[in-house]
Amino acid sequence: MRSPIPGLGRVMVFLAAALASASLAVPEGWGEEGVQYGQVGTDVTLSCTGAHAGSPVQWRRAGAVALPEGSAIQQGALVLPRASLATAGTYSCHDEDSGLLHAVSLRLGYLPGVPFVSCRASDYENFSCSWTSSVETFLPTRYITTYRKKSLTGEEKRRNKNGHMGPCLQDLSRPGTCTVHGSEFWSSYRLNITEVNPLGSSFRLLDVTMQAIIKPDPPEGLVVEPIPLAPRRLHVSWKYPSSWPKEPHFQLRFRLQYRPIIHRSWSVVETVNLSEVITDAFAGLEHVVQVSAKDFLDAGNWSEWSAEARATPVRDPATMASEETTTDASLESLAEEPSQAPNPEPIDRSDPLEKVAILVSLGIFAFFILAAVLVITILIWLRVRKHSKDETKPHNFLVAATHLKALPS
């Protein structure tokens, strides 16, 4: 038989929200005396407190020469049809002698909409939820935030018939957020965020599973250092985020991204350690490095990237020596040349003997090529001629044999 307790817990949550919204819908519940709230687009009626029944009264609007169009006085009350935001203001009623009987400040707005809610766990012991209103109501708003644990053990059901309900604690220093402390990593929760204003209330129910919403804070203390005598290496180290309690059963793994500052693409490596050695850095180029974290068993999401850290690998000694030698040679050549002024006459560094030698070499090379072609041609001709003779010999032999056989014996 299915237990009715979870349904009872949901009903109690709804009742609590409804009672709270009903009490807050009264103007006095908002701590603003002399204020009346109304809904945009509806007829609003302002009562003249202090007027005698049947006595004529006059209504005025502060800062205006006339009342809003379409307004009417009925039995001493002022009726404002289809009120708009522009209808809001301070109204007062007076007796026949213009004596003030009552004044009221009219504030107009809308009913609350269903709030947008999202939740996140920065560790495995607590989770926080944040929300924003889906409707601009133009009215003061409050929130009722509660939760209920969905999956209960038999012992928990016996201890708490309400289904392990509790408040999601709001932090005044962070408006629009609440936190459930002491949550269990393997449990599911149903969160109720109810938005309340003087006109009514609206709520959002959100089912939360810790494994799905866990997202650690970024790692801290990122340090990047060059390694002496290693021109392509950088040593990177970091620490766990301070918000993540260190327990042997809840570890983090890390993702490291790095690139030279002149490049746009990142290289990424993953590790379970708190340090890593980059082995393919570019010598002499400044690199930017970031790190993020995720639950070791791959639950939830990766954290945001940490703040950047930068470092430059040492330069290659051989490259440095070569550059120094090149620089020294350039300085010496500059010192030997007294002037760098251009010479108007063209410089011809060619030697006539070199030209003659080149022509002779080309002639000899052409002679040998022609001789080789001639020899190859003669050899091919002789081979063809010999092959032709060999083919004619059997034919002559047969002719002679036939002739001899034909002679008389």
PDB file of N, CA, C and O in Angstrom, residues 334-383:
ATOM      1  N   LEU A 334      79.709  45.753 -38.956  1.00  0.00           N
ATOM      2  CA  LEU A 334      79.381  47.177 -38.961  1.00  0.00           C
ATOM      3  C   LEU A 334      80.585  48.024 -38.594  1.00  0.00           C
ATOM      4  O   LEU A 334      80.786  49.122 -39.112  1.00  0.00           O
ATOM      5  N   ALA A 335      81.406  47.493 -37.713  1.00  0.00           N
ATOM      6  CA  ALA A 335      82.585  48.251 -37.292  1.00  0.00           C
ATOM      7  C   ALA A 335      83.624  48.338 -38.406  1.00  0.00           C
ATOM      8  O   ALA A 335      84.343  49.318 -38.524  1.00  0.00           O
ATOM      9  N   GLU A 336      83.743  47.252 -39.246  1.00  0.00           N
ATOM     10  CA  GLU A 336      84.742  47.249 -40.317  1.00  0.00           C
ATOM     11  C   GLU A 336      84.349  48.187 -41.455  1.00  0.00           C
ATOM     12  O   GLU A 336      85.200  48.724 -42.136  1.00  0.00           O
ATOM     13  N   GLU A 337      83.117  48.361 -41.694  1.00  0.00           N
ATOM     14  CA  GLU A 337      82.670  49.212 -42.795  1.00  0.00           C
ATOM     15  C   GLU A 337      82.611  50.662 -42.324  1.00  0.00           C
ATOM     16  O   GLU A 337      81.822  51.013 -41.450  1.00  0.00           O
ATOM     17  N   PRO A 338      83.458  51.536 -42.910  1.00  0.00           N
ATOM     18  CA  PRO A 338      83.489  52.921 -42.446  1.00  0.00           C
ATOM     19  C   PRO A 338      82.241  53.708 -42.827  1.00  0.00           C
ATOM     20  O   PRO A 338      81.897  54.673 -42.169  1.00  0.00           O
ATOM     21  N   SER A 339      81.583  53.298 -43.921  1.00  0.00           N
ATOM     22  CA  SER A 339      80.451  54.080 -44.357  1.00  0.00           C
ATOM     23  C   SER A 339      79.410  53.154 -44.951  1.00  0.00           C
ATOM     24  O   SER A 339      79.735  52.149 -45.578  1.00  0.00           O
ATOM     25  N   GLN A 340      78.149  53.507 -44.740  1.00  0.00           N
ATOM     26  CA  GLN A 340      77.042  52.743 -45.310  1.00  0.00           C
ATOM     27  C   GLN A 340      76.364  53.505 -46.438  1.00  0.00           C
ATOM     28  O   GLN A 340      75.271  53.161 -46.841  1.00  0.00           O
ATOM     29  N   ALA A 341      77.046  54.557 -46.979  1.00  0.00           N
ATOM     30  CA  ALA A 341      76.454  55.356 -48.054  1.00  0.00           C
ATOM     31  C   ALA A 341      76.377  54.548 -49.326  1.00  0.00           C
ATOM     32  O   ALA A 341      77.296  53.797 -49.650  1.00  0.00           O
ATOM     33  N   PRO A 342      75.322  54.639 -50.094  1.00  0.00           N
ATOM     34  CA  PRO A 342      75.184  53.842 -51.327  1.00  0.00           C
ATOM     35  C   PRO A 342      76.139  54.327 -52.408  1.00  0.00           C
ATOM     36  O   PRO A 342      76.460  55.515 -52.513  1.00  0.00           O
ATOM     37  N   ASN A 343      76.658  53.384 -53.263  1.00  0.00           N
ATOM     38  CA  ASN A 343      77.556  53.685 -54.376  1.00  0.00           C
ATOM     39  C   ASN A 343      76.714  53.834 -55.626  1.00  0.00           C
ATOM     40  O   ASN A 343      75.980  52.912 -55.986  1.00  0.00           O
ATOM     41  N   PRO A 344      76.763  54.969 -56.284  1.00  0.00           N
ATOM     42  CA  PRO A 344      75.932  55.159 -57.483  1.00  0.00           C
ATOM     43  C   PRO A 344      76.284  54.239 -58.619  1.00  0.00           C
ATOM     44  O   PRO A 344      75.483  53.985 -59.498  1.00  0.00           O
ATOM     45  N   GLU A 345      77.543  53.698 -58.712  1.00  0.00           N
ATOM     46  CA  GLU A 345      77.945  52.842 -59.811  1.00  0.00           C
ATOM     47  C   GLU A 345      77.621  51.396 -59.467  1.00  0.00           C
ATOM     48  O   GLU A 345      77.849  50.960 -58.334  1.00  0.00           O
ATOM     49  N   PRO A 346      77.108  50.624 -60.413  1.00  0.00           N
ATOM     50  CA  PRO A 346      76.817  49.207 -60.134  1.00  0.00           C
ATOM     51  C   PRO A 346      78.091  48.428 -59.894  1.00  0.00           C
ATOM     52  O   PRO A 346      79.142  48.714 -60.459  1.00  0.00           O
ATOM     53  N   ILE A 347      78.021  47.452 -59.060  1.00  0.00           N
ATOM     54  CA  ILE A 347      79.185  46.625 -58.711  1.00  0.00           C
ATOM     55  C   ILE A 347      79.114  45.347 -59.527  1.00  0.00           C
ATOM     56  O   ILE A 347      78.145  44.603 -59.454  1.00  0.00           O
ATOM     57  N   ASP A 348      80.178  45.082 -60.367  1.00  0.00           N
ATOM     58  CA  ASP A 348      80.266  43.867 -61.159  1.00  0.00           C
ATOM     59  C   ASP A 348      81.375  43.013 -60.604  1.00  0.00           C
ATOM     60  O   ASP A 348      82.549  43.317 -60.771  1.00  0.00           O
ATOM     61  N   ARG A 349      81.004  41.938 -59.850  1.00  0.00           N
ATOM     62  CA  ARG A 349      81.994  41.079 -59.207  1.00  0.00           C
ATOM     63  C   ARG A 349      82.331  39.854 -60.063  1.00  0.00           C
ATOM     64  O   ARG A 349      82.974  38.920 -59.590  1.00  0.00           O
ATOM     65  N   SER A 350      81.843  39.802 -61.345  1.00  0.00           N
ATOM     66  CA  SER A 350      82.104  38.629 -62.191  1.00  0.00           C
ATOM     67  C   SER A 350      83.540  38.653 -62.731  1.00  0.00           C
ATOM     68  O   SER A 350      84.122  39.710 -62.983  1.00  0.00           O
ATOM     69  N   ASP A 351      84.133  37.412 -62.979  1.00  0.00           N
ATOM     70  CA  ASP A 351      85.505  37.260 -63.491  1.00  0.00           C
ATOM     71  C   ASP A 351      85.429  36.715 -64.907  1.00  0.00           C
ATOM     72  O   ASP A 351      84.749  35.701 -65.151  1.00  0.00           O
ATOM     73  N   PRO A 352      86.136  37.307 -65.930  1.00  0.00           N
ATOM     74  CA  PRO A 352      86.100  36.809 -67.313  1.00  0.00           C
ATOM     75  C   PRO A 352      86.560  35.367 -67.410  1.00  0.00           C
ATOM     76  O   PRO A 352      86.014  34.572 -68.194  1.00  0.00           O
ATOM     77  N   LEU A 353      87.585  34.987 -66.647  1.00  0.00           N
ATOM     78  CA  LEU A 353      88.083  33.615 -66.710  1.00  0.00           C
ATOM     79  C   LEU A 353      87.019  32.616 -66.249  1.00  0.00           C
ATOM     80  O   LEU A 353      86.922  31.513 -66.786  1.00  0.00           O
ATOM     81  N   GLU A 354      86.244  33.033 -65.287  1.00  0.00           N
ATOM     82  CA  GLU A 354      85.188  32.136 -64.828  1.00  0.00           C
ATOM     83  C   GLU A 354      84.169  31.900 -65.930  1.00  0.00           C
ATOM     84  O   GLU A 354      83.669  30.783 -66.107  1.00  0.00           O
ATOM     85  N   LYS A 355      83.840  32.938 -66.691  1.00  0.00           N
ATOM     86  CA  LYS A 355      82.901  32.771 -67.794  1.00  0.00           C
ATOM     87  C   LYS A 355      83.439  31.803 -68.841  1.00  0.00           C
ATOM     88  O   LYS A 355      82.719  30.937 -69.347  1.00  0.00           O
ATOM     89  N   VAL A 356      84.733  31.911 -69.201  1.00  0.00           N
ATOM     90  CA  VAL A 356      85.334  31.021 -70.194  1.00  0.00           C
ATOM     91  C   VAL A 356      85.315  29.580 -69.711  1.00  0.00           C
ATOM     92  O   VAL A 356      84.994  28.648 -70.455  1.00  0.00           O
ATOM     93  N   ALA A 357      85.633  29.404 -68.432  1.00  0.00           N
ATOM     94  CA  ALA A 357      85.650  28.045 -67.880  1.00  0.00           C
ATOM     95  C   ALA A 357      84.269  27.420 -67.913  1.00  0.00           C
ATOM     96  O   ALA A 357      84.104  26.232 -68.208  1.00  0.00           O
ATOM     97  N   ILE A 358      83.288  28.203 -67.644  1.00  0.00           N
ATOM     98  CA  ILE A 358      81.916  27.674 -67.669  1.00  0.00           C
ATOM     99  C   ILE A 358      81.523  27.267 -69.074  1.00  0.00           C
ATOM    100  O   ILE A 358      80.933  26.196 -69.300  1.00  0.00           O
ATOM    101  N   LEU A 359      81.888  28.074 -70.102  1.00  0.00           N
ATOM    102  CA  LEU A 359      81.551  27.737 -71.480  1.00  0.00           C
ATOM    103  C   LEU A 359      82.269  26.464 -71.928  1.00  0.00           C
ATOM    104  O   LEU A 359      81.672  25.608 -72.607  1.00  0.00           O
ATOM    105  N   VAL A 360      83.536  26.335 -71.571  1.00  0.00           N
ATOM    106  CA  VAL A 360      84.289  25.127 -71.938  1.00  0.00           C
ATOM    107  C   VAL A 360      83.660  23.897 -71.305  1.00  0.00           C
ATOM    108  O   VAL A 360      83.513  22.844 -71.930  1.00  0.00           O
ATOM    109  N   SER A 361      83.308  24.006 -70.061  1.00  0.00           N
ATOM    110  CA  SER A 361      82.685  22.866 -69.365  1.00  0.00           C
ATOM    111  C   SER A 361      81.387  22.458 -70.030  1.00  0.00           C
ATOM    112  O   SER A 361      81.114  21.266 -70.215  1.00  0.00           O
ATOM    113  N   LEU A 362      80.578  23.441 -70.411  1.00  0.00           N
ATOM    114  CA  LEU A 362      79.336  23.118 -71.094  1.00  0.00           C
ATOM    115  C   LEU A 362      79.595  22.436 -72.435  1.00  0.00           C
ATOM    116  O   LEU A 362      78.866  21.514 -72.835  1.00  0.00           O
ATOM    117  N   GLY A 363      80.641  22.876 -73.208  1.00  0.00           N
ATOM    118  CA  GLY A 363      80.960  22.252 -74.487  1.00  0.00           C
ATOM    119  C   GLY A 363      81.394  20.806 -74.329  1.00  0.00           C
ATOM    120  O   GLY A 363      80.987  19.927 -75.089  1.00  0.00           O
ATOM    121  N   ILE A 364      82.262  20.536 -73.334  1.00  0.00           N
ATOM    122  CA  ILE A 364      82.713  19.161 -73.096  1.00  0.00           C
ATOM    123  C   ILE A 364      81.541  18.270 -72.717  1.00  0.00           C
ATOM    124  O   ILE A 364      81.417  17.132 -73.176  1.00  0.00           O
ATOM    125  N   PHE A 365      80.677  18.787 -71.887  1.00  0.00           N
ATOM    126  CA  PHE A 365      79.510  18.002 -71.464  1.00  0.00           C
ATOM    127  C   PHE A 365      78.616  17.668 -72.655  1.00  0.00           C
ATOM    128  O   PHE A 365      78.144  16.531 -72.803  1.00  0.00           O
ATOM    129  N   ALA A 366      78.420  18.623 -73.576  1.00  0.00           N
ATOM    130  CA  ALA A 366      77.599  18.379 -74.754  1.00  0.00           C
ATOM    131  C   ALA A 366      78.257  17.350 -75.678  1.00  0.00           C
ATOM    132  O   ALA A 366      77.574  16.483 -76.254  1.00  0.00           O
ATOM    133  N   PHE A 367      79.617  17.383 -75.807  1.00  0.00           N
ATOM    134  CA  PHE A 367      80.324  16.417 -76.650  1.00  0.00           C
ATOM    135  C   PHE A 367      80.123  15.001 -76.142  1.00  0.00           C
ATOM    136  O   PHE A 367      79.824  14.078 -76.904  1.00  0.00           O
ATOM    137  N   PHE A 368      80.281  14.798 -74.862  1.00  0.00           N
ATOM    138  CA  PHE A 368      80.104  13.455 -74.303  1.00  0.00           C
ATOM    139  C   PHE A 368      78.669  12.968 -74.467  1.00  0.00           C
ATOM    140  O   PHE A 368      78.423  11.783 -74.703  1.00  0.00           O
ATOM    141  N   ILE A 369      77.729  13.837 -74.348  1.00  0.00           N
ATOM    142  CA  ILE A 369      76.333  13.440 -74.537  1.00  0.00           C
ATOM    143  C   ILE A 369      76.101  12.965 -75.975  1.00  0.00           C
ATOM    144  O   ILE A 369      75.476  11.911 -76.211  1.00  0.00           O
ATOM    145  N   LEU A 370      76.634  13.703 -76.963  1.00  0.00           N
ATOM    146  CA  LEU A 370      76.465  13.308 -78.358  1.00  0.00           C
ATOM    147  C   LEU A 370      77.161  12.005 -78.660  1.00  0.00           C
ATOM    148  O   LEU A 370      76.642  11.133 -79.380  1.00  0.00           O
ATOM    149  N   ALA A 371      78.352  11.818 -78.107  1.00  0.00           N
ATOM    150  CA  ALA A 371      79.090  10.570 -78.329  1.00  0.00           C
ATOM    151  C   ALA A 371      78.335   9.384 -77.764  1.00  0.00           C
ATOM    152  O   ALA A 371      78.256   8.322 -78.378  1.00  0.00           O
ATOM    153  N   ALA A 372      77.779   9.568 -76.579  1.00  0.00           N
ATOM    154  CA  ALA A 372      77.021   8.468 -75.967  1.00  0.00           C
ATOM    155  C   ALA A 372      75.808   8.121 -76.795  1.00  0.00           C
ATOM    156  O   ALA A 372      75.483   6.938 -77.001  1.00  0.00           O
ATOM    157  N   VAL A 373      75.109   9.118 -77.325  1.00  0.00           N
ATOM    158  CA  VAL A 373      73.950   8.867 -78.171  1.00  0.00           C
ATOM    159  C   VAL A 373      74.370   8.117 -79.440  1.00  0.00           C
ATOM    160  O   VAL A 373      73.688   7.170 -79.882  1.00  0.00           O
ATOM    161  N   LEU A 374      75.521   8.482 -80.044  1.00  0.00           N
ATOM    162  CA  LEU A 374      75.989   7.824 -81.259  1.00  0.00           C
ATOM    163  C   LEU A 374      76.338   6.366 -81.014  1.00  0.00           C
ATOM    164  O   LEU A 374      75.971   5.475 -81.799  1.00  0.00           O
ATOM    165  N   VAL A 375      77.020   6.099 -79.928  1.00  0.00           N
ATOM    166  CA  VAL A 375      77.403   4.716 -79.586  1.00  0.00           C
ATOM    167  C   VAL A 375      76.159   3.861 -79.374  1.00  0.00           C
ATOM    168  O   VAL A 375      76.064   2.730 -79.861  1.00  0.00           O
ATOM    169  N   ILE A 376      75.204   4.382 -78.641  1.00  0.00           N
ATOM    170  CA  ILE A 376      73.977   3.618 -78.388  1.00  0.00           C
ATOM    171  C   ILE A 376      73.255   3.329 -79.689  1.00  0.00           C
ATOM    172  O   ILE A 376      72.748   2.218 -79.923  1.00  0.00           O
ATOM    173  N   THR A 377      73.238   4.286 -80.608  1.00  0.00           N
ATOM    174  CA  THR A 377      72.558   4.094 -81.891  1.00  0.00           C
ATOM    175  C   THR A 377      73.230   3.004 -82.707  1.00  0.00           C
ATOM    176  O   THR A 377      72.566   2.145 -83.317  1.00  0.00           O
ATOM    177  N   ILE A 378      74.598   2.997 -82.717  1.00  0.00           N
ATOM    178  CA  ILE A 378      75.340   1.969 -83.476  1.00  0.00           C
ATOM    179  C   ILE A 378      75.077   0.595 -82.895  1.00  0.00           C
ATOM    180  O   ILE A 378      74.860  -0.385 -83.627  1.00  0.00           O
ATOM    181  N   LEU A 379      75.077   0.483 -81.583  1.00  0.00           N
ATOM    182  CA  LEU A 379      74.843  -0.820 -80.957  1.00  0.00           C
ATOM    183  C   LEU A 379      73.450  -1.344 -81.295  1.00  0.00           C
ATOM    184  O   LEU A 379      73.270  -2.537 -81.566  1.00  0.00           O
ATOM    185  N   ILE A 380      72.464  -0.481 -81.258  1.00  0.00           N
ATOM    186  CA  ILE A 380      71.115  -0.914 -81.604  1.00  0.00           C
ATOM    187  C   ILE A 380      71.061  -1.381 -83.062  1.00  0.00           C
ATOM    188  O   ILE A 380      70.438  -2.403 -83.396  1.00  0.00           O
ATOM    189  N   TRP A 381      71.756  -0.691 -83.974  1.00  0.00           N
ATOM    190  CA  TRP A 381      71.724  -1.064 -85.397  1.00  0.00           C
ATOM    191  C   TRP A 381      72.358  -2.419 -85.632  1.00  0.00           C
ATOM    192  O   TRP A 381      71.831  -3.253 -86.360  1.00  0.00           O
ATOM    193  N   LEU A 382      73.518  -2.641 -84.965  1.00  0.00           N
ATOM    194  CA  LEU A 382      74.196  -3.930 -85.117  1.00  0.00           C
ATOM    195  C   LEU A 382      73.340  -5.061 -84.588  1.00  0.00           C
ATOM    196  O   LEU A 382      73.295  -6.150 -85.168  1.00  0.00           O
ATOM    197  N   ARG A 383      72.680  -4.852 -83.493  1.00  0.00           N
ATOM    198  CA  ARG A 383      71.851  -5.906 -82.907  1.00  0.00           C
ATOM    199  C   ARG A 383      70.679  -6.246 -83.803  1.00  0.00           C
ATOM    200  O   ARG A 383      70.319  -7.427 -84.000  1.00  0.00           O
TER     201      ARG A 383
END
